[in-house]
Amino acid sequence: MNTQSVNTSLYQKGDISLERIYGKYRNSFIRYAGKVLSDEFYAEDVVQDVFTRLFQQTNYFVSEMAALKCIYIAIYNRSIDMLRHKQIVQHYETAHSDKKREEVSIGEYNELLTKEFFIIVENGIDTLPPKCKQIFVMKSRKSLSNSEISNLLGLSLRTVENQVYIARNVLQKYIDSYLCS
């Protein structure tokens, strides 16, 4: 098998370094990003983001022009990404601006929290094994006693008690994970 190694000294010809390019063309990069964004405020952030990413990568440029081309393309792409992000944020804000204007009273807030809590509990119940879920639902929603459940399902009383205990522990851990996060 014939393999050839790449001679990296060819790519480092002319002492092309990102630090030198950044120092020399920084203002041009910022003006370019400002034109793409139509906003000088974020232009410097875009340029710094691009150079941060370039510094994290290993880049070999044949010439300064090749490096500049790559940098200008990266600035353009990052600027477009930022514009798209701003559009999404604006869309979200306008879609939800009516909801933000309305103040939620404490009662409505508590009602919302209660509904959210019951959704969490329902999701927790759905994670239980099928038989354990069935026993727990009969116990909690239908208010059946352990002995009634054991008679209906043909299980021993101790099995029903164990399944209810397991279900409560699983739900407790499930709810704790939401309340503590």
PDB file of C-alpha atoms in Angstrom:
ATOM      1  CA  MET A   1       0.000   0.000   0.000  1.00  0.00           C
ATOM      2  CA  ASN A   2       1.447   3.330  -1.055  1.00  0.00           C
ATOM      3  CA  THR A   3       0.688   6.148   1.401  1.00  0.00           C
ATOM      4  CA  GLN A   4       1.921   9.659   1.112  1.00  0.00           C
ATOM      5  CA  SER A   5       2.298  12.008   4.013  1.00  0.00           C
ATOM      6  CA  VAL A   6       1.140  15.585   3.692  1.00  0.00           C
ATOM      7  CA  ASN A   7       3.881  18.149   3.975  1.00  0.00           C
ATOM      8  CA  THR A   8       2.367  20.788   6.276  1.00  0.00           C
ATOM      9  CA  SER A   9       5.282  23.163   5.758  1.00  0.00           C
ATOM     10  CA  LEU A  10       3.706  24.093   2.411  1.00  0.00           C
ATOM     11  CA  TYR A  11       0.566  25.281   4.213  1.00  0.00           C
ATOM     12  CA  GLN A  12       2.473  27.390   6.703  1.00  0.00           C
ATOM     13  CA  LYS A  13       4.298  29.272   3.977  1.00  0.00           C
ATOM     14  CA  GLY A  14       4.377  33.010   4.503  1.00  0.00           C
ATOM     15  CA  ASP A  15       3.741  32.788   8.265  1.00  0.00           C
ATOM     16  CA  ILE A  16      -0.066  32.870   8.100  1.00  0.00           C
ATOM     17  CA  SER A  17      -1.458  33.098  11.609  1.00  0.00           C
ATOM     18  CA  LEU A  18      -4.974  33.809  12.763  1.00  0.00           C
ATOM     19  CA  GLU A  19      -3.715  36.186  15.429  1.00  0.00           C
ATOM     20  CA  ARG A  20      -2.007  38.356  12.844  1.00  0.00           C
ATOM     21  CA  ILE A  21      -5.004  38.236  10.503  1.00  0.00           C
ATOM     22  CA  TYR A  22      -7.362  39.155  13.360  1.00  0.00           C
ATOM     23  CA  GLY A  23      -5.195  42.099  14.372  1.00  0.00           C
ATOM     24  CA  LYS A  24      -4.792  43.336  10.813  1.00  0.00           C
ATOM     25  CA  TYR A  25      -8.388  42.932   9.548  1.00  0.00           C
ATOM     26  CA  ARG A  26     -10.464  43.126  12.753  1.00  0.00           C
ATOM     27  CA  ASN A  27     -12.178  46.401  11.841  1.00  0.00           C
ATOM     28  CA  SER A  28     -12.955  45.163   8.318  1.00  0.00           C
ATOM     29  CA  PHE A  29     -14.479  41.988   9.727  1.00  0.00           C
ATOM     30  CA  ILE A  30     -16.640  43.968  12.147  1.00  0.00           C
ATOM     31  CA  ARG A  31     -17.825  46.346   9.398  1.00  0.00           C
ATOM     32  CA  TYR A  32     -18.693  43.377   7.166  1.00  0.00           C
ATOM     33  CA  ALA A  33     -20.639  41.638   9.942  1.00  0.00           C
ATOM     34  CA  GLY A  34     -22.377  44.935  10.715  1.00  0.00           C
ATOM     35  CA  LYS A  35     -23.509  45.260   7.093  1.00  0.00           C
ATOM     36  CA  VAL A  36     -24.826  41.699   6.992  1.00  0.00           C
ATOM     37  CA  LEU A  37     -26.605  42.096  10.324  1.00  0.00           C
ATOM     38  CA  SER A  38     -27.651  45.729   9.760  1.00  0.00           C
ATOM     39  CA  ASP A  39     -26.649  46.136  13.390  1.00  0.00           C
ATOM     40  CA  GLU A  40     -23.195  47.171  14.609  1.00  0.00           C
ATOM     41  CA  PHE A  41     -24.034  46.116  18.167  1.00  0.00           C
ATOM     42  CA  TYR A  42     -23.774  42.374  17.488  1.00  0.00           C
ATOM     43  CA  ALA A  43     -21.105  42.577  14.784  1.00  0.00           C
ATOM     44  CA  GLU A  44     -18.148  42.321  17.156  1.00  0.00           C
ATOM     45  CA  ASP A  45     -19.756  39.342  18.908  1.00  0.00           C
ATOM     46  CA  VAL A  46     -20.108  37.569  15.567  1.00  0.00           C
ATOM     47  CA  VAL A  47     -16.454  38.170  14.683  1.00  0.00           C
ATOM     48  CA  GLN A  48     -15.309  36.977  18.080  1.00  0.00           C
ATOM     49  CA  ASP A  49     -17.479  33.854  17.794  1.00  0.00           C
ATOM     50  CA  VAL A  50     -15.973  33.045  14.415  1.00  0.00           C
ATOM     51  CA  PHE A  51     -12.390  33.482  15.602  1.00  0.00           C
ATOM     52  CA  THR A  52     -13.063  31.524  18.780  1.00  0.00           C
ATOM     53  CA  ARG A  53     -14.219  28.598  16.669  1.00  0.00           C
ATOM     54  CA  LEU A  54     -11.284  28.962  14.290  1.00  0.00           C
ATOM     55  CA  PHE A  55      -8.800  28.995  17.170  1.00  0.00           C
ATOM     56  CA  GLN A  56     -10.346  25.789  18.505  1.00  0.00           C
ATOM     57  CA  GLN A  57      -9.758  24.032  15.194  1.00  0.00           C
ATOM     58  CA  THR A  58      -6.543  23.145  13.461  1.00  0.00           C
ATOM     59  CA  ASN A  59      -6.488  25.159  10.251  1.00  0.00           C
ATOM     60  CA  TYR A  60      -3.814  25.312   7.579  1.00  0.00           C
ATOM     61  CA  PHE A  61      -4.233  28.006   4.983  1.00  0.00           C
ATOM     62  CA  VAL A  62      -2.276  28.133   1.741  1.00  0.00           C
ATOM     63  CA  SER A  63      -2.334  31.900   1.623  1.00  0.00           C
ATOM     64  CA  GLU A  64      -3.663  34.893   3.457  1.00  0.00           C
ATOM     65  CA  MET A  65      -6.320  35.288   0.761  1.00  0.00           C
ATOM     66  CA  ALA A  66      -7.540  31.735   1.355  1.00  0.00           C
ATOM     67  CA  ALA A  67      -7.719  32.440   5.079  1.00  0.00           C
ATOM     68  CA  LEU A  68      -9.625  35.686   4.488  1.00  0.00           C
ATOM     69  CA  LYS A  69     -12.083  33.934   2.177  1.00  0.00           C
ATOM     70  CA  CYS A  70     -12.721  31.280   4.814  1.00  0.00           C
ATOM     71  CA  ILE A  71     -13.126  33.900   7.559  1.00  0.00           C
ATOM     72  CA  TYR A  72     -15.502  36.092   5.552  1.00  0.00           C
ATOM     73  CA  ILE A  73     -17.659  33.068   4.701  1.00  0.00           C
ATOM     74  CA  ALA A  74     -17.705  32.045   8.382  1.00  0.00           C
ATOM     75  CA  ILE A  75     -18.667  35.605   9.418  1.00  0.00           C
ATOM     76  CA  TYR A  76     -21.449  35.645   6.837  1.00  0.00           C
ATOM     77  CA  ASN A  77     -22.810  32.265   7.962  1.00  0.00           C
ATOM     78  CA  ARG A  78     -22.647  33.190  11.657  1.00  0.00           C
ATOM     79  CA  SER A  79     -24.392  36.503  10.912  1.00  0.00           C
ATOM     80  CA  ILE A  80     -27.175  34.701   9.058  1.00  0.00           C
ATOM     81  CA  ASP A  81     -27.527  32.279  11.975  1.00  0.00           C
ATOM     82  CA  MET A  82     -27.843  35.210  14.366  1.00  0.00           C
ATOM     83  CA  LEU A  83     -30.463  36.905  12.143  1.00  0.00           C
ATOM     84  CA  ARG A  84     -32.499  33.695  12.025  1.00  0.00           C
ATOM     85  CA  HIS A  85     -32.266  33.379  15.784  1.00  0.00           C
ATOM     86  CA  LYS A  86     -33.437  36.987  16.216  1.00  0.00           C
ATOM     87  CA  GLN A  87     -36.389  36.300  13.898  1.00  0.00           C
ATOM     88  CA  ILE A  88     -37.391  33.245  15.917  1.00  0.00           C
ATOM     89  CA  VAL A  89     -37.163  35.206  19.158  1.00  0.00           C
ATOM     90  CA  GLN A  90     -39.242  38.052  17.707  1.00  0.00           C
ATOM     91  CA  HIS A  91     -41.842  35.610  16.398  1.00  0.00           C
ATOM     92  CA  TYR A  92     -42.068  33.948  19.791  1.00  0.00           C
ATOM     93  CA  GLU A  93     -42.356  37.300  21.563  1.00  0.00           C
ATOM     94  CA  THR A  94     -45.122  38.557  19.281  1.00  0.00           C
ATOM     95  CA  ALA A  95     -47.006  35.275  19.500  1.00  0.00           C
ATOM     96  CA  HIS A  96     -46.904  35.352  23.279  1.00  0.00           C
ATOM     97  CA  SER A  97     -47.032  39.109  23.909  1.00  0.00           C
ATOM     98  CA  ASP A  98     -50.765  39.034  24.667  1.00  0.00           C
ATOM     99  CA  LYS A  99     -50.221  36.366  27.300  1.00  0.00           C
ATOM    100  CA  LYS A 100     -47.381  38.346  28.878  1.00  0.00           C
ATOM    101  CA  ARG A 101     -49.503  41.477  29.207  1.00  0.00           C
ATOM    102  CA  GLU A 102     -52.095  39.721  31.292  1.00  0.00           C
ATOM    103  CA  GLU A 103     -51.148  39.353  34.900  1.00  0.00           C
ATOM    104  CA  VAL A 104     -51.786  35.982  36.385  1.00  0.00           C
ATOM    105  CA  SER A 105     -53.438  36.132  39.762  1.00  0.00           C
ATOM    106  CA  ILE A 106     -52.198  33.984  42.600  1.00  0.00           C
ATOM    107  CA  GLY A 107     -55.245  31.733  42.357  1.00  0.00           C
ATOM    108  CA  GLU A 108     -54.700  31.154  38.645  1.00  0.00           C
ATOM    109  CA  TYR A 109     -51.020  30.519  39.287  1.00  0.00           C
ATOM    110  CA  ASN A 110     -51.817  27.944  41.963  1.00  0.00           C
ATOM    111  CA  GLU A 111     -54.349  26.319  39.662  1.00  0.00           C
ATOM    112  CA  LEU A 112     -51.709  26.114  36.941  1.00  0.00           C
ATOM    113  CA  LEU A 113     -49.205  24.563  39.343  1.00  0.00           C
ATOM    114  CA  THR A 114     -51.822  22.050  40.482  1.00  0.00           C
ATOM    115  CA  LYS A 115     -52.585  21.040  36.901  1.00  0.00           C
ATOM    116  CA  GLU A 116     -48.886  20.740  36.146  1.00  0.00           C
ATOM    117  CA  PHE A 117     -48.386  18.590  39.252  1.00  0.00           C
ATOM    118  CA  PHE A 118     -51.203  16.244  38.235  1.00  0.00           C
ATOM    119  CA  ILE A 119     -49.702  15.931  34.756  1.00  0.00           C
ATOM    120  CA  ILE A 120     -46.388  14.968  36.363  1.00  0.00           C
ATOM    121  CA  VAL A 121     -48.163  12.397  38.538  1.00  0.00           C
ATOM    122  CA  GLU A 122     -50.014  10.979  35.514  1.00  0.00           C
ATOM    123  CA  ASN A 123     -46.746  10.668  33.614  1.00  0.00           C
ATOM    124  CA  GLY A 124     -45.243   8.928  36.638  1.00  0.00           C
ATOM    125  CA  ILE A 125     -48.147   6.489  36.803  1.00  0.00           C
ATOM    126  CA  ASP A 126     -47.639   5.726  33.101  1.00  0.00           C
ATOM    127  CA  THR A 127     -44.051   4.650  33.873  1.00  0.00           C
ATOM    128  CA  LEU A 128     -45.216   1.937  36.282  1.00  0.00           C
ATOM    129  CA  PRO A 129     -45.268  -1.724  35.200  1.00  0.00           C
ATOM    130  CA  PRO A 130     -48.727  -2.717  33.885  1.00  0.00           C
ATOM    131  CA  LYS A 131     -49.894  -4.832  36.835  1.00  0.00           C
ATOM    132  CA  CYS A 132     -48.495  -2.387  39.380  1.00  0.00           C
ATOM    133  CA  LYS A 133     -50.209   0.465  37.511  1.00  0.00           C
ATOM    134  CA  GLN A 134     -53.530  -1.408  37.477  1.00  0.00           C
ATOM    135  CA  ILE A 135     -53.395  -2.065  41.224  1.00  0.00           C
ATOM    136  CA  PHE A 136     -52.357   1.501  42.033  1.00  0.00           C
ATOM    137  CA  VAL A 137     -55.160   2.973  39.882  1.00  0.00           C
ATOM    138  CA  MET A 138     -57.720   0.722  41.559  1.00  0.00           C
ATOM    139  CA  LYS A 139     -56.424   1.798  44.958  1.00  0.00           C
ATOM    140  CA  SER A 140     -56.108   5.534  44.340  1.00  0.00           C
ATOM    141  CA  ARG A 141     -58.812   6.400  41.805  1.00  0.00           C
ATOM    142  CA  LYS A 142     -61.465   3.816  42.521  1.00  0.00           C
ATOM    143  CA  SER A 143     -60.794   3.916  46.263  1.00  0.00           C
ATOM    144  CA  LEU A 144     -60.858   0.129  46.592  1.00  0.00           C
ATOM    145  CA  SER A 145     -59.327  -1.507  49.616  1.00  0.00           C
ATOM    146  CA  ASN A 146     -56.403  -3.899  49.326  1.00  0.00           C
ATOM    147  CA  SER A 147     -58.618  -6.878  50.074  1.00  0.00           C
ATOM    148  CA  GLU A 148     -61.145  -5.835  47.400  1.00  0.00           C
ATOM    149  CA  ILE A 149     -58.356  -5.507  44.845  1.00  0.00           C
ATOM    150  CA  SER A 150     -56.899  -8.902  45.796  1.00  0.00           C
ATOM    151  CA  ASN A 151     -60.360 -10.522  45.391  1.00  0.00           C
ATOM    152  CA  LEU A 152     -61.005  -8.823  42.029  1.00  0.00           C
ATOM    153  CA  LEU A 153     -57.608  -9.708  40.571  1.00  0.00           C
ATOM    154  CA  GLY A 154     -57.175 -13.077  42.262  1.00  0.00           C
ATOM    155  CA  LEU A 155     -53.942 -12.033  43.982  1.00  0.00           C
ATOM    156  CA  SER A 156     -52.838 -12.454  47.548  1.00  0.00           C
ATOM    157  CA  LEU A 157     -53.363  -9.526  49.928  1.00  0.00           C
ATOM    158  CA  ARG A 158     -49.600  -9.291  50.508  1.00  0.00           C
ATOM    159  CA  THR A 159     -48.946  -9.001  46.736  1.00  0.00           C
ATOM    160  CA  VAL A 160     -51.405  -6.125  46.460  1.00  0.00           C
ATOM    161  CA  GLU A 161     -49.820  -4.371  49.463  1.00  0.00           C
ATOM    162  CA  ASN A 162     -46.340  -4.814  47.961  1.00  0.00           C
ATOM    163  CA  GLN A 163     -47.449  -3.477  44.576  1.00  0.00           C
ATOM    164  CA  VAL A 164     -49.052  -0.399  46.170  1.00  0.00           C
ATOM    165  CA  TYR A 165     -45.868   0.172  48.189  1.00  0.00           C
ATOM    166  CA  ILE A 166     -43.692  -0.172  45.065  1.00  0.00           C
ATOM    167  CA  ALA A 167     -45.955   2.193  43.091  1.00  0.00           C
ATOM    168  CA  ARG A 168     -45.810   4.844  45.822  1.00  0.00           C
ATOM    169  CA  ASN A 169     -42.009   4.639  46.023  1.00  0.00           C
ATOM    170  CA  VAL A 170     -41.603   4.879  42.249  1.00  0.00           C
ATOM    171  CA  LEU A 171     -43.995   7.841  42.088  1.00  0.00           C
ATOM    172  CA  GLN A 172     -42.250   9.544  44.998  1.00  0.00           C
ATOM    173  CA  LYS A 173     -38.883   9.286  43.216  1.00  0.00           C
ATOM    174  CA  TYR A 174     -40.440  10.399  39.924  1.00  0.00           C
ATOM    175  CA  ILE A 175     -42.081  13.446  41.501  1.00  0.00           C
ATOM    176  CA  ASP A 176     -38.947  14.296  43.512  1.00  0.00           C
ATOM    177  CA  SER A 177     -36.908  14.339  40.308  1.00  0.00           C
ATOM    178  CA  TYR A 178     -39.223  17.050  38.923  1.00  0.00           C
ATOM    179  CA  LEU A 179     -39.520  19.050  42.117  1.00  0.00           C
ATOM    180  CA  CYS A 180     -35.796  19.025  42.853  1.00  0.00           C
ATOM    181  CA  SER A 181     -34.616  19.842  39.324  1.00  0.00           C
TER     182      SER A 181
END
